[in-house]
PDB file of C-alpha atoms and ligand atoms in Angstrom:
ATOM      1  CA  UNK E  13      30.548 -17.584 -34.162  1.00 47.00           C
ATOM      2  CA  UNK E  14      27.203 -18.377 -32.232  1.00 50.00           C
ATOM      3  CA  UNK E  15      24.699 -20.935 -33.346  1.00 55.00           C
ATOM      4  CA  UNK E  16      20.853 -21.340 -32.299  1.00 60.00           C
ATOM      5  CA  UNK E  17      22.036 -23.877 -29.655  1.00 64.00           C
ATOM      6  CA  UNK E  18      24.121 -21.121 -28.179  1.00 80.00           C
ATOM      7  CA  UNK E  19      21.199 -18.825 -27.904  1.00 94.00           C
ATOM      8  CA  UNK E  20      19.361 -18.939 -24.589  1.00 98.00           C
ATOM      9  CA  UNK E  21      15.704 -19.813 -24.893  1.00 98.00           C
ATOM     10  CA  UNK E  22      12.814 -21.200 -22.986  1.00 98.00           C
ATOM     11  CA  UNK E  23      10.001 -23.330 -24.983  1.00 98.00           C
ATOM     12  CA  UNK E  24       6.925 -24.129 -23.254  1.00 98.00           C
ATOM     13  CA  UNK E  25       5.521 -27.570 -24.170  1.00 98.00           C
ATOM     14  CA  UNK E  26       1.576 -27.837 -24.130  1.00 97.00           C
ATOM     15  CA  UNK E  27       0.661 -29.376 -20.584  1.00 98.00           C
ATOM     16  CA  UNK E  28       4.332 -30.030 -20.161  1.00 97.00           C
ATOM     17  CA  UNK E  29       7.581 -28.662 -18.976  1.00 98.00           C
ATOM     18  CA  UNK E  30       9.695 -25.611 -19.787  1.00 98.00           C
ATOM     19  CA  UNK E  31      12.489 -26.863 -22.044  1.00 98.00           C
ATOM     20  CA  UNK E  32      15.588 -24.564 -21.721  1.00 98.00           C
ATOM     21  CA  UNK E  33      18.348 -24.295 -24.423  1.00 98.00           C
ATOM     22  CA  UNK E  34      21.323 -22.398 -25.083  1.00 98.00           C
ATOM     23  CA  UNK E  35      23.462 -23.547 -22.020  1.00 97.00           C
ATOM     24  CA  UNK E  36      21.527 -21.348 -19.502  1.00 98.00           C
ATOM     25  CA  UNK E  37      23.462 -21.273 -15.822  1.00 98.00           C
ATOM     26  CA  UNK E  38      20.887 -22.950 -13.350  1.00 98.00           C
ATOM     27  CA  UNK E  39      21.205 -22.474  -9.747  1.00 97.00           C
ATOM     28  CA  UNK E  40      18.913 -22.859  -6.482  1.00 96.00           C
ATOM     29  CA  UNK E  41      18.576 -19.730  -4.464  1.00 96.00           C
ATOM     30  CA  UNK E  42      16.805 -19.529  -1.137  1.00 95.00           C
ATOM     31  CA  UNK E  43      14.774 -16.514   0.120  1.00 93.00           C
ATOM     32  CA  UNK E  44      15.899 -15.477   3.604  1.00 93.00           C
ATOM     33  CA  UNK E  45      14.706 -12.640   5.903  1.00 92.00           C
ATOM     34  CA  UNK E  46      17.187  -9.976   7.201  1.00 92.00           C
ATOM     35  CA  UNK E  47      15.474  -7.631   9.488  1.00 91.00           C
ATOM     36  CA  UNK E  48      12.551  -6.195   7.336  1.00 90.00           C
ATOM     37  CA  UNK E  49      14.182  -6.841   3.993  1.00 91.00           C
ATOM     38  CA  UNK E  50      14.993  -9.963   2.187  1.00 88.00           C
ATOM     39  CA  UNK E  51      18.070 -11.646   0.575  1.00 92.00           C
ATOM     40  CA  UNK E  52      19.036 -14.834  -1.056  1.00 93.00           C
ATOM     41  CA  UNK E  53      21.491 -17.571  -0.074  1.00 96.00           C
ATOM     42  CA  UNK E  54      22.679 -20.241  -2.273  1.00 96.00           C
ATOM     43  CA  UNK E  55      21.050 -23.473  -2.281  1.00 95.00           C
ATOM     44  CA  UNK E  56      22.146 -26.842  -3.468  1.00 94.00           C
ATOM     45  CA  UNK E  57      24.440 -27.196  -6.504  1.00 95.00           C
ATOM     46  CA  UNK E  58      22.305 -28.044  -9.876  1.00 96.00           C
ATOM     47  CA  UNK E  59      23.692 -29.908 -12.704  1.00 97.00           C
ATOM     48  CA  UNK E  60      24.325 -27.631 -15.875  1.00 97.00           C
ATOM     49  CA  UNK E  61      23.533 -28.576 -19.346  1.00 97.00           C
ATOM     50  CA  UNK E  62      22.964 -27.228 -22.733  1.00 97.00           C
ATOM     51  CA  UNK E  63      19.492 -28.219 -22.610  1.00 98.00           C
ATOM     52  CA  UNK E  64      17.253 -29.167 -19.683  1.00 98.00           C
ATOM     53  CA  UNK E  65      13.514 -29.424 -18.972  1.00 98.00           C
ATOM     54  CA  UNK E  66      12.149 -27.735 -15.771  1.00 98.00           C
ATOM     55  CA  UNK E  67       9.002 -29.077 -14.191  1.00 97.00           C
ATOM     56  CA  UNK E  68       6.014 -26.800 -14.777  1.00 97.00           C
ATOM     57  CA  UNK E  69       3.342 -29.043 -13.139  1.00 97.00           C
ATOM     58  CA  UNK E  70       4.587 -29.122  -9.594  1.00 95.00           C
ATOM     59  CA  UNK E  71       4.240 -32.764  -9.429  1.00 96.00           C
ATOM     60  CA  UNK E  72       7.694 -34.062 -10.262  1.00 96.00           C
ATOM     61  CA  UNK E  73       9.385 -36.176  -7.776  1.00 93.00           C
ATOM     62  CA  UNK E  74      12.571 -34.504  -8.469  1.00 88.00           C
ATOM     63  CA  UNK E  75      10.992 -31.021  -7.818  1.00 87.00           C
ATOM     64  CA  UNK E  76      13.074 -29.071 -10.244  1.00 95.00           C
ATOM     65  CA  UNK E  77      13.420 -31.229 -13.317  1.00 97.00           C
ATOM     66  CA  UNK E  78      10.497 -32.702 -15.297  1.00 98.00           C
ATOM     67  CA  UNK E  79      10.316 -36.595 -14.958  1.00 97.00           C
ATOM     68  CA  UNK E  80       7.278 -37.142 -17.011  1.00 96.00           C
ATOM     69  CA  UNK E  81       4.693 -37.041 -14.365  1.00 97.00           C
ATOM     70  CA  UNK E  82       2.656 -34.194 -15.857  1.00 97.00           C
ATOM     71  CA  UNK E  83       1.093 -37.038 -18.086  1.00 96.00           C
ATOM     72  CA  UNK E  84       0.207 -39.107 -15.310  1.00 96.00           C
ATOM     73  CA  UNK E  85      -1.476 -36.366 -13.280  1.00 96.00           C
ATOM     74  CA  UNK E  86      -3.492 -34.776 -16.364  1.00 94.00           C
ATOM     75  CA  UNK E  87      -1.763 -31.326 -15.943  1.00 96.00           C
ATOM     76  CA  UNK E  88      -3.631 -28.484 -17.596  1.00 97.00           C
ATOM     77  CA  UNK E  89      -0.959 -26.017 -18.521  1.00 97.00           C
ATOM     78  CA  UNK E  90      -3.185 -23.710 -20.471  1.00 97.00           C
ATOM     79  CA  UNK E  91      -1.434 -20.338 -20.543  1.00 98.00           C
ATOM     80  CA  UNK E  92      -3.773 -17.660 -19.340  1.00 96.00           C
ATOM     81  CA  UNK E  93      -1.451 -14.544 -18.747  1.00 96.00           C
ATOM     82  CA  UNK E  94      -2.066 -11.332 -20.725  1.00 94.00           C
ATOM     83  CA  UNK E  95       0.258 -11.100 -23.694  1.00 95.00           C
ATOM     84  CA  UNK E  96      -0.135  -7.226 -23.638  1.00 95.00           C
ATOM     85  CA  UNK E  97       3.452  -5.452 -23.444  1.00 96.00           C
ATOM     86  CA  UNK E  98       4.425  -4.483 -19.727  1.00 97.00           C
ATOM     87  CA  UNK E  99       4.134  -0.872 -20.756  1.00 96.00           C
ATOM     88  CA  UNK E 100       0.628  -1.220 -21.520  1.00 97.00           C
ATOM     89  CA  UNK E 101      -0.253  -3.463 -18.254  1.00 97.00           C
ATOM     90  CA  UNK E 102       1.614  -1.393 -15.786  1.00 97.00           C
ATOM     91  CA  UNK E 103       0.270   1.836 -13.818  1.00 97.00           C
ATOM     92  CA  UNK E 104       2.471   4.452 -12.795  1.00 97.00           C
ATOM     93  CA  UNK E 105       2.933   5.768  -9.423  1.00 97.00           C
ATOM     94  CA  UNK E 106       4.473   9.258  -9.088  1.00 98.00           C
ATOM     95  CA  UNK E 107       6.720  10.141  -6.382  1.00 98.00           C
ATOM     96  CA  UNK E 108       8.617  13.384  -5.899  1.00 98.00           C
ATOM     97  CA  UNK E 109      11.908  12.237  -7.462  1.00 98.00           C
ATOM     98  CA  UNK E 110      11.232   8.904  -8.810  1.00 98.00           C
ATOM     99  CA  UNK E 111       8.371   6.997 -10.447  1.00 98.00           C
ATOM    100  CA  UNK E 112       7.364   3.359 -10.132  1.00 97.00           C
ATOM    101  CA  UNK E 113       5.671   1.237 -12.759  1.00 98.00           C
ATOM    102  CA  UNK E 114       3.638  -1.633 -11.298  1.00 97.00           C
ATOM    103  CA  UNK E 115       1.759  -4.328 -13.363  1.00 96.00           C
ATOM    104  CA  UNK E 116       0.314  -6.100 -10.097  1.00 92.00           C
ATOM    105  CA  UNK E 117       2.018  -9.361 -11.100  1.00 92.00           C
ATOM    106  CA  UNK E 118       2.967 -10.689  -7.573  1.00 90.00           C
ATOM    107  CA  UNK E 119       4.770 -13.857  -6.671  1.00 89.00           C
ATOM    108  CA  UNK E 120       4.815 -12.732  -2.899  1.00 86.00           C
ATOM    109  CA  UNK E 121       8.725 -13.010  -2.850  1.00 87.00           C
ATOM    110  CA  UNK E 122       8.723  -9.958  -0.820  1.00 91.00           C
ATOM    111  CA  UNK E 123      11.844  -8.224  -2.034  1.00 90.00           C
ATOM    112  CA  UNK E 124       9.782  -5.090  -2.495  1.00 93.00           C
ATOM    113  CA  UNK E 125      10.181  -4.733   1.265  1.00 93.00           C
ATOM    114  CA  UNK E 126      13.091  -2.908   2.694  1.00 94.00           C
ATOM    115  CA  UNK E 127      14.150  -1.734   6.293  1.00 94.00           C
ATOM    116  CA  UNK E 128      12.385   1.792   5.582  1.00 94.00           C
ATOM    117  CA  UNK E 129       9.302   0.524   4.020  1.00 95.00           C
ATOM    118  CA  UNK E 130       7.932  -0.771   0.699  1.00 96.00           C
ATOM    119  CA  UNK E 131       8.894   0.214  -2.828  1.00 96.00           C
ATOM    120  CA  UNK E 132       5.437   2.125  -3.029  1.00 96.00           C
ATOM    121  CA  UNK E 133       6.017   3.917   0.234  1.00 96.00           C
ATOM    122  CA  UNK E 134       9.903   4.721  -0.580  1.00 97.00           C
ATOM    123  CA  UNK E 135       8.738   6.119  -3.784  1.00 97.00           C
ATOM    124  CA  UNK E 136       6.435   8.547  -2.166  1.00 97.00           C
ATOM    125  CA  UNK E 137       9.456   9.683   0.045  1.00 97.00           C
ATOM    126  CA  UNK E 138      11.839   9.891  -3.007  1.00 98.00           C
ATOM    127  CA  UNK E 139      12.934  13.233  -2.463  1.00 97.00           C
ATOM    128  CA  UNK E 140      15.123  11.942   0.191  1.00 98.00           C
ATOM    129  CA  UNK E 141      18.166  10.492  -1.809  1.00 97.00           C
ATOM    130  CA  UNK E 142      18.709   7.542   0.574  1.00 97.00           C
ATOM    131  CA  UNK E 143      15.097   6.575   0.334  1.00 97.00           C
ATOM    132  CA  UNK E 144      15.082   7.108  -3.252  1.00 97.00           C
ATOM    133  CA  UNK E 145      18.028   4.495  -3.593  1.00 97.00           C
ATOM    134  CA  UNK E 146      16.174   2.037  -1.340  1.00 97.00           C
ATOM    135  CA  UNK E 147      12.896   2.504  -3.549  1.00 97.00           C
ATOM    136  CA  UNK E 148      15.155   1.602  -6.595  1.00 97.00           C
ATOM    137  CA  UNK E 149      16.393  -1.522  -4.738  1.00 96.00           C
ATOM    138  CA  UNK E 150      12.915  -2.516  -3.680  1.00 96.00           C
ATOM    139  CA  UNK E 151      11.605  -2.253  -7.318  1.00 96.00           C
ATOM    140  CA  UNK E 152      14.746  -3.764  -8.962  1.00 96.00           C
ATOM    141  CA  UNK E 153      15.068  -6.870  -6.685  1.00 94.00           C
ATOM    142  CA  UNK E 154      11.549  -8.080  -7.409  1.00 94.00           C
ATOM    143  CA  UNK E 155      11.918 -11.334  -9.295  1.00 95.00           C
ATOM    144  CA  UNK E 156       8.506 -11.054 -11.185  1.00 95.00           C
ATOM    145  CA  UNK E 157       9.503  -7.743 -13.039  1.00 96.00           C
ATOM    146  CA  UNK E 158       6.329  -6.314 -11.634  1.00 96.00           C
ATOM    147  CA  UNK E 159       7.999  -3.187 -10.384  1.00 97.00           C
ATOM    148  CA  UNK E 160      10.195  -0.835 -12.237  1.00 97.00           C
ATOM    149  CA  UNK E 161      11.927   2.363 -10.883  1.00 97.00           C
ATOM    150  CA  UNK E 162      11.917   5.255 -13.303  1.00 98.00           C
ATOM    151  CA  UNK E 163      13.757   8.408 -13.255  1.00 98.00           C
ATOM    152  CA  UNK E 164      12.048  11.531 -13.918  1.00 97.00           C
ATOM    153  CA  UNK E 165      13.678  11.754 -17.080  1.00 98.00           C
ATOM    154  CA  UNK E 166      12.123   8.387 -18.105  1.00 97.00           C
ATOM    155  CA  UNK E 167      15.022   6.345 -17.718  1.00 98.00           C
ATOM    156  CA  UNK E 168      14.127   2.936 -16.381  1.00 97.00           C
ATOM    157  CA  UNK E 169      16.511   1.432 -13.755  1.00 97.00           C
ATOM    158  CA  UNK E 170      17.139  -2.158 -14.174  1.00 96.00           C
ATOM    159  CA  UNK E 171      19.768  -4.311 -12.616  1.00 96.00           C
ATOM    160  CA  UNK E 172      22.281  -5.923 -15.254  1.00 96.00           C
ATOM    161  CA  UNK E 173      21.958  -9.685 -15.604  1.00 97.00           C
ATOM    162  CA  UNK E 174      23.514 -12.178 -17.643  1.00 97.00           C
ATOM    163  CA  UNK E 175      21.061 -14.904 -19.009  1.00 98.00           C
ATOM    164  CA  UNK E 176      20.371 -17.306 -16.072  1.00 98.00           C
ATOM    165  CA  UNK E 177      17.900 -19.119 -14.047  1.00 98.00           C
ATOM    166  CA  UNK E 178      17.348 -19.215 -10.311  1.00 97.00           C
ATOM    167  CA  UNK E 179      15.086 -21.919  -8.874  1.00 97.00           C
ATOM    168  CA  UNK E 180      13.621 -20.162  -5.923  1.00 95.00           C
ATOM    169  CA  UNK E 181      12.873 -21.781  -2.443  1.00 93.00           C
ATOM    170  CA  UNK E 182      11.074 -20.155   0.395  1.00 90.00           C
ATOM    171  CA  UNK E 183      11.563 -22.182   3.356  1.00 86.00           C
ATOM    172  CA  UNK E 184      10.175 -19.768   5.777  1.00 82.00           C
ATOM    173  CA  UNK E 185       6.787 -20.332   4.265  1.00 84.00           C
ATOM    174  CA  UNK E 186       7.354 -23.779   3.687  1.00 82.00           C
ATOM    175  CA  UNK E 187       7.150 -23.957   0.022  1.00 81.00           C
ATOM    176  CA  UNK E 188       8.957 -23.682  -3.196  1.00 86.00           C
ATOM    177  CA  UNK E 189       8.852 -20.351  -4.997  1.00 89.00           C
ATOM    178  CA  UNK E 190       8.899 -19.895  -8.791  1.00 95.00           C
ATOM    179  CA  UNK E 191      11.498 -19.904 -11.524  1.00 97.00           C
ATOM    180  CA  UNK E 192      13.297 -16.613 -11.753  1.00 97.00           C
ATOM    181  CA  UNK E 193      14.274 -15.937 -15.278  1.00 98.00           C
ATOM    182  CA  UNK E 194      16.948 -13.324 -15.737  1.00 98.00           C
ATOM    183  CA  UNK E 195      18.823 -11.344 -18.584  1.00 98.00           C
ATOM    184  CA  UNK E 196      16.268 -11.135 -21.261  1.00 98.00           C
ATOM    185  CA  UNK E 197      15.884 -14.973 -22.112  1.00 98.00           C
ATOM    186  CA  UNK E 198      13.048 -15.261 -24.720  1.00 98.00           C
ATOM    187  CA  UNK E 199      10.036 -17.254 -23.684  1.00 98.00           C
ATOM    188  CA  UNK E 200       8.080 -19.111 -26.340  1.00 98.00           C
ATOM    189  CA  UNK E 201       4.452 -20.082 -25.671  1.00 98.00           C
ATOM    190  CA  UNK E 202       3.224 -23.469 -26.196  1.00 98.00           C
ATOM    191  CA  UNK E 203       1.292 -21.934 -29.233  1.00 97.00           C
ATOM    192  CA  UNK E 204       4.612 -20.656 -30.629  1.00 97.00           C
ATOM    193  CA  UNK E 205       3.936 -16.906 -29.816  1.00 97.00           C
ATOM    194  CA  UNK E 206       6.851 -15.297 -28.018  1.00 97.00           C
ATOM    195  CA  UNK E 207       6.171 -13.500 -24.879  1.00 97.00           C
ATOM    196  CA  UNK E 208       7.755  -9.912 -24.427  1.00 97.00           C
ATOM    197  CA  UNK E 209      11.328 -10.356 -23.721  1.00 98.00           C
ATOM    198  CA  UNK E 210      12.074  -8.999 -20.070  1.00 97.00           C
ATOM    199  CA  UNK E 211      15.097  -8.679 -17.848  1.00 97.00           C
ATOM    200  CA  UNK E 212      13.197 -10.290 -15.021  1.00 97.00           C
ATOM    201  CA  UNK E 213      10.239 -12.750 -15.059  1.00 97.00           C
ATOM    202  CA  UNK E 214       9.184 -15.439 -12.349  1.00 97.00           C
ATOM    203  CA  UNK E 215       7.719 -18.605 -14.005  1.00 97.00           C
ATOM    204  CA  UNK E 216       5.241 -20.965 -12.224  1.00 97.00           C
ATOM    205  CA  UNK E 217       6.650 -24.022 -11.131  1.00 96.00           C
ATOM    206  CA  UNK E 218       3.707 -25.335  -8.944  1.00 94.00           C
ATOM    207  CA  UNK E 219       1.126 -25.805 -11.671  1.00 95.00           C
ATOM    208  CA  UNK E 220      -1.545 -23.711  -9.798  1.00 93.00           C
ATOM    209  CA  UNK E 221      -1.067 -20.287 -11.225  1.00 95.00           C
ATOM    210  CA  UNK E 222      -4.234 -18.766 -12.788  1.00 93.00           C
ATOM    211  CA  UNK E 223      -1.785 -16.540 -15.042  1.00 95.00           C
ATOM    212  CA  UNK E 224       0.243 -19.233 -16.205  1.00 97.00           C
ATOM    213  CA  UNK E 225       3.008 -19.342 -17.259  1.00 97.00           C
ATOM    214  CA  UNK E 226       3.651 -16.638 -14.640  1.00 97.00           C
ATOM    215  CA  UNK E 227       3.956 -16.960 -10.815  1.00 94.00           C
ATOM    216  CA  UNK E 228       1.017 -15.325  -9.004  1.00 90.00           C
ATOM    217  CA  UNK E 229       1.842 -16.741  -5.419  1.00 85.00           C
ATOM    218  CA  UNK E 230      -0.711 -19.389  -5.544  1.00 85.00           C
ATOM    219  CA  UNK E 231       2.166 -21.972  -4.423  1.00 85.00           C
ATOM    220  CA  UNK E 232       1.538 -20.230  -0.912  1.00 78.00           C
ATOM    221  CA  UNK E 233      -2.053 -21.498  -0.782  1.00 79.00           C
TER     222      UNK E 233
HETATM  223  S1  FES O 323       5.936 -30.741 -16.100  1.00 71.26           S
HETATM  224 FE1  FES O 323       6.799 -32.711 -16.325  1.00 71.26          FE
HETATM  225  S2  FES O 323       6.686 -33.553 -14.368  1.00 71.26           S
HETATM  226 FE2  FES O 323       5.981 -31.469 -14.132  1.00 71.26          FE
END
């Protein structure tokens, strides 16, 4: 029988960290370029725990876990992202054999780029079965969940993820990237409201995003 403490969840503290409960596996992943596309390689091994607090302000000396520094730096963690559901925010781009939903939430992780072009270009050429498959990969690998590939019968194509969290690093750009939350982990705002539960979201961990709590690539600036 499962208890609340077994259920994965992320609670955002006011002007403070993300409190992760429910034994959510945590790992570090590094974005690497291979030709014109991108892959992950494993980073450092991270400690596992039933509960842990991930830094949201970007000032923790540890870089991953909150060390309380948010109180010293006067972090303003006000959540500013739209709370409308993805389906209402996303625009539909129609291709010949595949459609693409796009809500514009970009973390510049670059997984939307493949050898033969971007998710958008590949969708336009989706009457070619190989390019259609590439378009699906380009959409599905986006950690922000910005892009979703949709079959013409309306079926949304999502990768299957167990609940887990990947701390992303982007050494090619000399920065830490966001917190990739996978597998439909509920995220509760500091005000108690639940965000729409999604299979993929990228949370800000530099403290600079203007669409908190989500990453908007401002770690690159
Ligand atoms: S949120 Fe606590 S140190 Fe960054």
